[in-house]
mmCIF file of C-alpha atoms and ligand atoms in Angstrom:
data_model
loop_
_atom_site.group_PDB
_atom_site.id
_atom_site.type_symbol
_atom_site.label_atom_id
_atom_site.label_comp_id
_atom_site.label_asym_id
_atom_site.label_seq_id
_atom_site.Cartn_x
_atom_site.Cartn_y
_atom_site.Cartn_z
ATOM 1 C CA MET X 23 14.828 57.715 8.686
ATOM 2 C CA ILE X 24 13.742 54.081 8.548
ATOM 3 C CA ALA X 25 15.800 52.083 10.994
ATOM 4 C CA ASP X 26 16.354 49.252 8.486
ATOM 5 C CA MET X 27 18.183 51.656 6.177
ATOM 6 C CA ILE X 28 21.052 52.228 8.546
ATOM 7 C CA ASN X 29 23.992 49.979 7.740
ATOM 8 C CA PHE X 30 25.420 49.718 11.229
ATOM 9 C CA GLY X 31 28.220 47.515 9.962
ATOM 10 C CA SER X 32 29.603 50.381 7.925
ATOM 11 C CA LEU X 33 29.471 52.668 10.983
ATOM 12 C CA ALA X 34 31.403 50.325 13.279
ATOM 13 C CA ASN X 35 35.143 50.700 13.583
ATOM 14 C CA ARG X 36 37.194 48.546 11.229
ATOM 15 C CA GLY X 37 38.391 46.098 13.898
ATOM 16 C CA VAL X 38 34.867 45.495 15.190
ATOM 17 C CA ARG X 39 33.552 44.806 11.668
ATOM 18 C CA ALA X 40 35.993 41.877 11.417
ATOM 19 C CA LEU X 41 35.177 40.486 14.879
ATOM 20 C CA LYS X 42 33.703 37.052 15.347
ATOM 21 C CA PRO X 43 31.680 36.879 18.558
ATOM 22 C CA TYR X 44 32.863 34.633 21.413
ATOM 23 C CA GLN X 45 30.958 31.344 21.407
ATOM 24 C CA PRO X 46 30.055 30.379 24.965
ATOM 25 C CA GLY X 47 29.215 26.844 26.065
ATOM 26 C CA LYS X 48 25.508 26.046 25.744
ATOM 27 C CA PRO X 49 23.686 26.744 29.033
ATOM 28 C CA VAL X 50 21.890 23.781 30.651
ATOM 29 C CA SER X 51 18.548 25.626 30.616
ATOM 30 C CA GLU X 52 18.838 26.200 26.848
ATOM 31 C CA LEU X 53 19.551 22.533 26.112
ATOM 32 C CA GLU X 54 16.650 21.421 28.289
ATOM 33 C CA ARG X 55 14.346 23.896 26.515
ATOM 34 C CA GLU X 56 15.458 23.033 22.981
ATOM 35 C CA TYR X 57 15.830 19.264 23.282
ATOM 36 C CA GLY X 58 13.193 18.530 25.928
ATOM 37 C CA VAL X 59 15.709 16.639 28.069
ATOM 38 C CA ARG X 60 16.028 16.816 31.865
ATOM 39 C CA ASN X 61 19.031 16.559 34.137
ATOM 40 C CA ALA X 62 21.321 17.832 31.452
ATOM 41 C CA LEU X 63 25.027 17.749 32.268
ATOM 42 C CA LYS X 64 27.255 20.631 31.242
ATOM 43 C CA LEU X 65 30.953 19.905 30.867
ATOM 44 C CA ALA X 66 31.553 22.708 28.417
ATOM 45 C CA SER X 67 32.948 25.775 30.183
ATOM 46 C CA ASN X 68 35.705 24.499 32.488
ATOM 47 C CA GLU X 69 33.688 25.178 35.613
ATOM 48 C CA ASN X 70 34.472 23.520 38.953
ATOM 49 C CA PRO X 71 32.064 20.563 39.375
ATOM 50 C CA LEU X 72 32.218 20.981 43.182
ATOM 51 C CA GLY X 73 30.874 24.533 42.954
ATOM 52 C CA PRO X 74 32.006 27.407 45.162
ATOM 53 C CA SER X 75 33.594 27.068 48.588
ATOM 54 C CA PRO X 76 31.149 27.245 51.538
ATOM 55 C CA LYS X 77 33.377 30.028 52.881
ATOM 56 C CA ALA X 78 32.832 32.046 49.707
ATOM 57 C CA LEU X 79 29.076 31.564 50.055
ATOM 58 C CA ALA X 80 29.136 32.663 53.698
ATOM 59 C CA HIS X 81 31.054 35.831 52.819
ATOM 60 C CA MET X 82 28.567 36.587 50.041
ATOM 61 C CA ARG X 83 25.565 36.224 52.361
ATOM 62 C CA ALA X 84 27.148 38.542 54.893
ATOM 63 C CA GLU X 85 27.620 41.162 52.173
ATOM 64 C CA LEU X 86 23.996 41.128 50.957
ATOM 65 C CA ALA X 87 22.730 43.704 53.473
ATOM 66 C CA GLU X 88 25.174 46.252 52.021
ATOM 67 C CA LEU X 89 23.923 45.978 48.428
ATOM 68 C CA HIS X 90 22.662 49.575 48.396
ATOM 69 C CA ARG X 91 26.311 50.682 48.635
ATOM 70 C CA TYR X 92 28.714 50.936 45.748
ATOM 71 C CA PRO X 93 31.490 48.388 45.965
ATOM 72 C CA ASP X 94 34.944 49.411 47.168
ATOM 73 C CA GLY X 95 36.278 50.703 43.867
ATOM 74 C CA ASN X 96 39.840 50.077 45.000
ATOM 75 C CA GLY X 97 39.112 46.592 46.351
ATOM 76 C CA PHE X 98 41.259 47.347 49.388
ATOM 77 C CA GLU X 99 40.785 44.123 51.356
ATOM 78 C CA LEU X 100 40.946 41.785 48.396
ATOM 79 C CA LYS X 101 44.010 43.478 46.964
ATOM 80 C CA ALA X 102 45.710 43.201 50.352
ATOM 81 C CA ALA X 103 44.955 39.461 50.468
ATOM 82 C CA LEU X 104 46.171 38.914 46.891
ATOM 83 C CA ALA X 105 49.277 41.019 47.472
ATOM 84 C CA ALA X 106 50.164 38.864 50.484
ATOM 85 C CA ARG X 107 49.577 35.717 48.444
ATOM 86 C CA HIS X 108 51.919 36.875 45.680
ATOM 87 C CA ASP X 109 54.380 38.694 47.950
ATOM 88 C CA VAL X 110 53.944 41.993 46.107
ATOM 89 C CA SER X 111 52.584 45.430 47.007
ATOM 90 C CA PRO X 112 48.795 45.944 46.655
ATOM 91 C CA SER X 113 49.671 48.586 44.052
ATOM 92 C CA CYS X 114 50.724 45.713 41.746
ATOM 93 C CA ILE X 115 47.199 44.221 41.624
ATOM 94 C CA THR X 116 44.500 45.065 39.067
ATOM 95 C CA LEU X 117 41.064 43.610 39.797
ATOM 96 C CA GLY X 118 38.888 42.615 36.868
ATOM 97 C CA ASN X 119 35.328 41.586 36.104
ATOM 98 C CA GLY X 120 36.738 38.152 35.360
ATOM 99 C CA SER X 121 40.321 37.935 34.162
ATOM 100 C CA ASN X 122 38.940 38.583 30.665
ATOM 101 C CA ASP X 123 38.345 42.131 31.847
ATOM 102 C CA VAL X 124 42.056 42.453 32.663
ATOM 103 C CA LEU X 125 42.948 41.101 29.205
ATOM 104 C CA GLU X 126 40.742 43.789 27.716
ATOM 105 C CA LEU X 127 42.304 46.492 29.915
ATOM 106 C CA VAL X 128 45.732 45.493 28.611
ATOM 107 C CA ALA X 129 44.505 45.784 25.015
ATOM 108 C CA ARG X 130 42.845 49.159 25.621
ATOM 109 C CA THR X 131 45.905 50.473 27.424
ATOM 110 C CA PHE X 132 48.682 49.297 25.106
ATOM 111 C CA LEU X 133 47.154 48.588 21.676
ATOM 112 C CA ALA X 134 45.743 50.852 18.963
ATOM 113 C CA PRO X 135 45.430 50.892 15.152
ATOM 114 C CA GLY X 136 48.889 50.436 13.632
ATOM 115 C CA LEU X 137 50.108 48.409 16.638
ATOM 116 C CA ASN X 138 49.818 44.645 17.014
ATOM 117 C CA ALA X 139 49.470 41.796 19.483
ATOM 118 C CA VAL X 140 51.228 38.470 19.052
ATOM 119 C CA PHE X 141 49.621 35.169 20.035
ATOM 120 C CA SER X 142 49.456 31.564 18.928
ATOM 121 C CA ARG X 143 47.097 29.728 16.661
ATOM 122 C CA HIS X 144 44.614 27.680 18.770
ATOM 123 C CA ALA X 145 45.094 30.145 21.657
ATOM 124 C CA PHE X 146 42.318 31.392 23.932
ATOM 125 C CA ALA X 147 39.523 33.119 21.949
ATOM 126 C CA VAL X 148 39.510 36.315 23.973
ATOM 127 C CA TYR X 149 42.926 37.438 22.636
ATOM 128 C CA PRO X 150 41.689 38.104 19.085
ATOM 129 C CA ILE X 151 38.510 39.723 20.402
ATOM 130 C CA VAL X 152 40.221 42.299 22.634
ATOM 131 C CA THR X 153 42.886 42.977 19.987
ATOM 132 C CA GLN X 154 40.467 43.544 17.120
ATOM 133 C CA ALA X 155 38.043 45.562 19.247
ATOM 134 C CA VAL X 156 40.669 48.303 19.615
ATOM 135 C CA GLY X 157 41.572 48.185 15.922
ATOM 136 C CA ALA X 158 45.009 46.637 16.435
ATOM 137 C CA ASP X 159 46.498 43.947 14.190
ATOM 138 C CA MET X 160 46.876 40.286 15.089
ATOM 139 C CA HIS X 161 50.156 38.525 14.496
ATOM 140 C CA ILE X 162 49.209 34.870 14.805
ATOM 141 C CA ALA X 163 52.083 32.400 15.123
ATOM 142 C CA PRO X 164 51.871 28.821 13.879
ATOM 143 C CA ALA X 165 51.428 26.318 16.731
ATOM 144 C CA ASN X 166 53.282 23.087 17.450
ATOM 145 C CA PRO X 167 52.547 20.333 14.936
ATOM 146 C CA ALA X 168 50.131 17.484 15.736
ATOM 147 C CA ASP X 169 52.949 15.009 16.420
ATOM 148 C CA HIS X 170 54.700 17.286 18.959
ATOM 149 C CA ALA X 171 54.803 16.324 22.672
ATOM 150 C CA MET X 172 52.534 19.376 23.201
ATOM 151 C CA PRO X 173 50.345 19.047 20.111
ATOM 152 C CA TYR X 174 48.868 22.359 18.901
ATOM 153 C CA GLY X 175 50.537 24.137 21.835
ATOM 154 C CA HIS X 176 52.458 27.423 21.723
ATOM 155 C CA ASP X 177 55.674 27.437 19.643
ATOM 156 C CA LEU X 178 57.710 30.116 21.416
ATOM 157 C CA ALA X 179 60.238 30.526 18.598
ATOM 158 C CA ALA X 180 57.388 31.064 16.133
ATOM 159 C CA LEU X 181 55.826 33.605 18.490
ATOM 160 C CA LEU X 182 59.096 35.503 18.802
ATOM 161 C CA ALA X 183 59.393 35.575 15.015
ATOM 162 C CA GLN X 184 56.036 37.418 14.854
ATOM 163 C CA VAL X 185 57.292 40.314 16.989
ATOM 164 C CA ASP X 186 58.134 43.543 15.152
ATOM 165 C CA VAL X 187 58.618 47.216 16.090
ATOM 166 C CA ASN X 188 54.852 47.706 16.312
ATOM 167 C CA THR X 189 54.251 44.819 18.694
ATOM 168 C CA ARG X 190 53.083 46.015 22.108
ATOM 169 C CA VAL X 191 51.497 42.878 23.595
ATOM 170 C CA ALA X 192 52.189 39.130 23.556
ATOM 171 C CA PHE X 193 49.442 36.890 24.916
ATOM 172 C CA ILE X 194 50.613 33.552 26.343
ATOM 173 C CA ALA X 195 48.179 31.093 27.929
ATOM 174 C CA ASN X 196 49.886 28.700 30.331
ATOM 175 C CA PRO X 197 48.299 26.232 30.164
ATOM 176 C CA ASN X 198 46.468 27.095 26.987
ATOM 177 C CA ASN X 199 42.727 26.688 26.530
ATOM 178 C CA PRO X 200 41.472 24.719 24.565
ATOM 179 C CA THR X 201 44.579 22.574 24.053
ATOM 180 C CA GLY X 202 45.577 22.083 27.719
ATOM 181 C CA THR X 203 49.227 22.221 26.658
ATOM 182 C CA TRP X 204 51.727 24.090 28.832
ATOM 183 C CA LEU X 205 55.135 25.744 28.896
ATOM 184 C CA ARG X 206 58.043 24.882 31.200
ATOM 185 C CA ALA X 207 59.716 27.528 33.366
ATOM 186 C CA ALA X 208 63.029 27.501 31.492
ATOM 187 C CA GLU X 209 61.618 27.826 27.964
ATOM 188 C CA LEU X 210 59.084 30.486 28.972
ATOM 189 C CA GLU X 211 61.702 32.516 30.814
ATOM 190 C CA GLU X 212 64.013 32.384 27.801
ATOM 191 C CA PHE X 213 61.156 33.681 25.639
ATOM 192 C CA VAL X 214 60.421 36.556 28.024
ATOM 193 C CA ARG X 215 64.130 37.420 28.215
ATOM 194 C CA ASP X 216 64.413 37.499 24.425
ATOM 195 C CA LEU X 217 61.423 39.808 23.928
ATOM 196 C CA PRO X 218 62.050 43.539 23.595
ATOM 197 C CA ASP X 219 61.146 45.535 26.754
ATOM 198 C CA SER X 220 58.575 47.381 24.655
ATOM 199 C CA VAL X 221 56.360 44.289 24.532
ATOM 200 C CA VAL X 222 53.964 43.692 27.423
ATOM 201 C CA VAL X 223 53.827 39.930 28.048
ATOM 202 C CA VAL X 224 50.487 38.726 29.351
ATOM 203 C CA ILE X 225 50.899 35.330 30.983
ATOM 204 C CA ASP X 226 47.382 34.004 31.399
ATOM 205 C CA GLU X 227 47.358 31.497 34.252
ATOM 206 C CA ALA X 228 43.624 30.863 34.541
ATOM 207 C CA TYR X 229 44.280 27.185 35.358
ATOM 208 C CA PHE X 230 47.361 27.738 37.552
ATOM 209 C CA GLU X 231 45.980 25.919 40.615
ATOM 210 C CA TYR X 232 45.191 22.775 38.594
ATOM 211 C CA VAL X 233 48.681 22.235 37.266
ATOM 212 C CA VAL X 234 50.708 19.583 39.080
ATOM 213 C CA ALA X 235 53.490 19.233 36.483
ATOM 214 C CA VAL X 236 56.994 19.884 37.834
ATOM 215 C CA ASP X 237 58.754 22.706 35.944
ATOM 216 C CA TYR X 238 55.470 24.618 35.634
ATOM 217 C CA PRO X 239 56.334 28.225 36.568
ATOM 218 C CA ASP X 240 54.638 30.651 38.949
ATOM 219 C CA THR X 241 55.447 33.663 36.831
ATOM 220 C CA SER X 242 54.067 36.121 39.391
ATOM 221 C CA ALA X 243 57.481 35.606 41.042
ATOM 222 C CA TRP X 244 59.208 36.945 37.913
ATOM 223 C CA LEU X 245 58.041 40.557 38.095
ATOM 224 C CA GLU X 246 61.219 41.865 39.704
ATOM 225 C CA ARG X 247 63.291 40.461 36.848
ATOM 226 C CA TYR X 248 60.868 41.158 33.998
ATOM 227 C CA PRO X 249 58.837 44.310 34.651
ATOM 228 C CA ASN X 250 57.083 43.981 31.269
ATOM 229 C CA VAL X 251 55.204 40.848 32.488
ATOM 230 C CA ILE X 252 51.600 40.828 33.685
ATOM 231 C CA VAL X 253 50.221 37.596 35.111
ATOM 232 C CA THR X 254 46.466 37.069 35.053
ATOM 233 C CA ARG X 255 44.590 34.745 37.400
ATOM 234 C CA THR X 256 40.916 34.065 37.947
ATOM 235 C CA PHE X 257 38.358 32.977 40.522
ATOM 236 C CA SER X 258 36.300 31.371 37.723
ATOM 237 C CA LYS X 259 38.081 28.048 37.546
ATOM 238 C CA ILE X 260 39.334 26.145 40.623
ATOM 239 C CA PHE X 261 37.690 28.646 42.997
ATOM 240 C CA GLY X 262 34.326 27.878 41.398
ATOM 241 C CA LEU X 263 33.061 31.461 41.064
ATOM 242 C CA ALA X 264 32.642 31.803 37.273
ATOM 243 C CA GLY X 265 29.140 33.283 37.609
ATOM 244 C CA LEU X 266 30.365 36.174 39.757
ATOM 245 C CA ARG X 267 33.012 37.440 37.303
ATOM 246 C CA ILE X 268 36.186 38.167 39.182
ATOM 247 C CA GLY X 269 39.840 37.835 38.266
ATOM 248 C CA TYR X 270 42.997 39.896 38.572
ATOM 249 C CA GLY X 271 46.355 40.835 37.158
ATOM 250 C CA VAL X 272 49.704 41.012 38.963
ATOM 251 C CA SER X 273 52.204 43.370 37.365
ATOM 252 C CA HIS X 274 54.674 46.173 37.957
ATOM 253 C CA ALA X 275 52.927 48.952 39.924
ATOM 254 C CA GLN X 276 53.339 51.399 37.020
ATOM 255 C CA MET X 277 51.595 49.018 34.647
ATOM 256 C CA ALA X 278 48.824 48.431 37.205
ATOM 257 C CA ASP X 279 48.446 52.202 37.567
ATOM 258 C CA LEU X 280 47.816 52.558 33.824
ATOM 259 C CA LEU X 281 45.341 49.659 33.753
ATOM 260 C CA ASN X 282 43.519 51.140 36.719
ATOM 261 C CA ARG X 283 43.106 54.445 34.897
ATOM 262 C CA VAL X 284 41.302 52.675 32.049
ATOM 263 C CA ARG X 285 39.280 50.387 34.309
ATOM 264 C CA GLN X 286 35.672 51.278 35.083
ATOM 265 C CA PRO X 287 35.565 52.534 38.665
ATOM 266 C CA PHE X 288 33.266 49.784 39.955
ATOM 267 C CA ASN X 289 34.116 46.916 37.607
ATOM 268 C CA VAL X 290 34.125 44.290 40.370
ATOM 269 C CA ASN X 291 30.938 44.093 42.411
ATOM 270 C CA SER X 292 30.837 43.889 46.183
ATOM 271 C CA ILE X 293 29.498 40.317 46.342
ATOM 272 C CA ALA X 294 32.305 39.108 44.095
ATOM 273 C CA GLN X 295 34.947 40.844 46.206
ATOM 274 C CA ALA X 296 33.532 39.274 49.364
ATOM 275 C CA ALA X 297 33.316 35.825 47.771
ATOM 276 C CA ALA X 298 36.892 35.977 46.521
ATOM 277 C CA LEU X 299 38.124 36.835 50.021
ATOM 278 C CA GLY X 300 36.211 33.845 51.393
ATOM 279 C CA ALA X 301 37.491 31.558 48.648
ATOM 280 C CA LEU X 302 41.104 32.472 49.435
ATOM 281 C CA LEU X 303 40.584 31.219 53.002
ATOM 282 C CA ASP X 304 39.506 27.743 51.906
ATOM 283 C CA ASP X 305 42.605 25.765 50.942
ATOM 284 C CA GLU X 306 40.748 22.545 51.670
ATOM 285 C CA HIS X 307 38.198 23.261 48.938
ATOM 286 C CA VAL X 308 40.993 23.942 46.474
ATOM 287 C CA ARG X 309 42.740 20.704 47.489
ATOM 288 C CA ARG X 310 39.568 18.657 47.025
ATOM 289 C CA SER X 311 38.879 20.309 43.667
ATOM 290 C CA LEU X 312 42.396 19.494 42.525
ATOM 291 C CA GLN X 313 42.049 15.862 43.603
ATOM 292 C CA VAL X 314 38.728 15.472 41.776
ATOM 293 C CA ASN X 315 40.361 16.933 38.683
ATOM 294 C CA SER X 316 43.500 14.787 38.784
ATOM 295 C CA ASP X 317 41.369 11.638 39.263
ATOM 296 C CA GLY X 318 38.996 12.769 36.516
ATOM 297 C CA LEU X 319 41.758 13.373 33.973
ATOM 298 C CA ILE X 320 43.007 9.812 34.527
ATOM 299 C CA GLN X 321 39.463 8.429 34.268
ATOM 300 C CA LEU X 322 38.832 10.242 30.982
ATOM 301 C CA GLU X 323 42.217 9.319 29.465
ATOM 302 C CA ARG X 324 41.679 5.639 30.290
ATOM 303 C CA ALA X 325 38.250 5.736 28.701
ATOM 304 C CA PHE X 326 39.549 7.474 25.549
ATOM 305 C CA ALA X 327 42.257 4.804 25.259
ATOM 306 C CA ASP X 328 39.624 2.063 25.637
ATOM 307 C CA LEU X 329 37.525 3.698 22.932
ATOM 308 C CA GLY X 330 40.552 4.010 20.653
ATOM 309 C CA LEU X 331 40.346 7.815 20.666
ATOM 310 C CA ASP X 332 43.362 10.163 20.644
ATOM 311 C CA TRP X 333 43.518 13.143 22.969
ATOM 312 C CA ILE X 334 45.708 16.175 23.602
ATOM 313 C CA PRO X 335 47.536 15.722 26.937
ATOM 314 C CA SER X 336 46.179 18.392 29.304
ATOM 315 C CA VAL X 337 47.226 19.860 32.648
ATOM 316 C CA GLY X 338 44.015 21.892 33.007
ATOM 317 C CA ASN X 339 40.488 20.930 34.091
ATOM 318 C CA PHE X 340 39.490 20.030 30.533
ATOM 319 C CA ILE X 341 40.751 17.806 27.763
ATOM 320 C CA CYS X 342 40.375 17.704 23.991
ATOM 321 C CA VAL X 343 39.498 14.327 22.502
ATOM 322 C CA ARG X 344 39.645 13.553 18.801
ATOM 323 C CA VAL X 345 36.314 12.165 17.653
ATOM 324 C CA GLY X 346 36.469 12.768 13.889
ATOM 325 C CA ASP X 347 33.265 14.491 12.843
ATOM 326 C CA ALA X 348 33.036 16.519 16.024
ATOM 327 C CA ALA X 349 29.929 18.498 14.987
ATOM 328 C CA THR X 350 27.926 15.278 14.624
ATOM 329 C CA VAL X 351 29.233 13.721 17.835
ATOM 330 C CA TYR X 352 28.475 16.984 19.667
ATOM 331 C CA GLU X 353 24.845 16.790 18.479
ATOM 332 C CA THR X 354 24.607 13.127 19.484
ATOM 333 C CA LEU X 355 25.811 13.985 22.971
ATOM 334 C CA LEU X 356 23.364 16.896 23.220
ATOM 335 C CA ARG X 357 20.484 14.519 22.503
ATOM 336 C CA GLN X 358 21.673 12.494 25.481
ATOM 337 C CA GLY X 359 21.667 15.622 27.609
ATOM 338 C CA VAL X 360 25.450 16.054 27.714
ATOM 339 C CA ILE X 361 26.938 19.407 26.736
ATOM 340 C CA VAL X 362 30.607 19.516 25.752
ATOM 341 C CA ARG X 363 32.448 22.078 23.643
ATOM 342 C CA PRO X 364 33.107 21.846 19.923
ATOM 343 C CA VAL X 365 36.371 23.620 19.082
ATOM 344 C CA ALA X 366 36.078 24.099 15.309
ATOM 345 C CA ASN X 367 36.226 27.852 16.013
ATOM 346 C CA TYR X 368 39.737 27.153 17.357
ATOM 347 C CA GLU X 369 40.607 25.376 14.100
ATOM 348 C CA LEU X 370 40.391 21.974 15.775
ATOM 349 C CA PRO X 371 37.338 20.603 13.920
ATOM 350 C CA GLU X 372 37.967 16.945 14.808
ATOM 351 C CA TYR X 373 38.088 17.558 18.552
ATOM 352 C CA LEU X 374 35.637 18.069 21.383
ATOM 353 C CA ARG X 375 36.772 19.776 24.583
ATOM 354 C CA ILE X 376 35.405 18.105 27.707
ATOM 355 C CA THR X 377 35.544 19.737 31.134
ATOM 356 C CA VAL X 378 36.594 17.304 33.853
ATOM 357 C CA GLY X 379 33.607 16.612 36.095
ATOM 358 C CA THR X 380 33.038 14.453 39.160
ATOM 359 C CA GLY X 381 33.565 10.710 38.736
ATOM 360 C CA ASP X 382 29.854 10.166 38.024
ATOM 361 C CA GLU X 383 29.715 13.032 35.554
ATOM 362 C CA ASN X 384 32.770 11.730 33.727
ATOM 363 C CA SER X 385 31.173 8.268 33.556
ATOM 364 C CA ARG X 386 28.121 9.824 31.948
ATOM 365 C CA VAL X 387 30.066 11.636 29.251
ATOM 366 C CA ILE X 388 32.136 8.483 28.636
ATOM 367 C CA ALA X 389 28.977 6.394 28.195
ATOM 368 C CA ALA X 390 27.565 8.973 25.786
ATOM 369 C CA LEU X 391 30.811 9.060 23.792
ATOM 370 C CA SER X 392 30.882 5.292 23.680
ATOM 371 C CA ASP X 393 27.302 5.275 22.317
ATOM 372 C CA ALA X 394 28.221 7.893 19.737
ATOM 373 C CA ALA X 395 31.264 5.881 18.666
ATOM 374 C CA HIS X 396 29.153 2.762 18.110
ATOM 375 C CA ASN X 397 26.340 4.392 16.159
HETATM 376 C C1 PLP R 416 38.503 30.563 31.489
HETATM 377 C C2 PLP R 416 39.694 31.323 31.032
HETATM 378 C C3 PLP R 416 39.942 32.592 31.504
HETATM 379 C C4 PLP R 416 39.116 33.163 32.617
HETATM 380 O O1 PLP R 416 38.131 33.951 32.251
HETATM 381 P P1 PLP R 416 37.358 34.774 33.379
HETATM 382 O O2 PLP R 416 37.043 36.031 32.678
HETATM 383 O O3 PLP R 416 38.295 34.985 34.525
HETATM 384 O O4 PLP R 416 36.175 33.967 33.757
HETATM 385 C C5 PLP R 416 41.061 33.277 31.088
HETATM 386 N N1 PLP R 416 41.924 32.698 30.232
HETATM 387 C C6 PLP R 416 41.736 31.456 29.793
HETATM 388 C C7 PLP R 416 42.760 30.844 28.906
HETATM 389 C C8 PLP R 416 40.604 30.742 30.149
HETATM 390 O O5 PLP R 416 40.395 29.526 29.669
#
């Protein structure tokens, strides 16, 4: 058999054949290699510009001598800390290799061919990937129109209209990435109340700690009332640990039990568990990160206004700005050593998503945008 004669595409399951791979932000090292620039700046993956907490780093170092051991497969200490934080039993926590891992566990546990997941247009790219990978159908709801107060954000009535007897999962991102739009407590609770009990509602709160808007809900407090809810959180964003891959879900203990049956026994490594415990002890680092972000959002919005550019109002650590021919502007920025994120794959071809950096980093992306606008 000559290897070239195998049509692997025809061997893959139907859902996988239709999958489009996730497009990550360009790594700094790749830009520097390809474009011959130095000191490249990456504001493309919603990472914390302050990096990890020193307490997380100290916990990681202390764990290094134990690397010959398997990690604690049940994550006892970390689950205890998270359970205390959310005022639930440790049996309600599911640890993931990033919160994306938890999203995938939900899909593998509750979806299958013939069943479907409901989510919004312009929603986070991992929802279609985990849904299609298990051969389930996607019911994609239209999003808010461009002139809405939350442009391109989730339209909860439209999402509800997509639910049918075969719907097992609804994915809600609050706030959503890449739009940065968010849902208020009252409207989201009404949506959850109106859903059939047979639908697992994933409320993805990856940016929870960044949101300062009043009326923004902490849905982990809703589990008693709505046992079909699972809330996902991550250490990748404000906690600055994206490279380690650690996140978690908070849900009814019976749901967590199912997810934990599907989960690989050692999906979260020992260094990540130690780092997360350290990160949870450092409120000051979180506070500083939040301040840098709130200041940065204002700085970027002012600059967009000065440049005559529209943007989508965001409560996350990123913001989408409308630049017209985004592919060209993206290239222009790359040549200046600035990496941002084109979002044409999210059907927003006129926008670039910019992660909020430090004041100096924001100034650099603003200068590059200003150059691009005038050339
Ligand atoms: C970044 C992000 C995540 C987090 O992914 P991790 O796997 O935890 O790094 C989850 N959901 C959304 C909407 C995100 O933007």
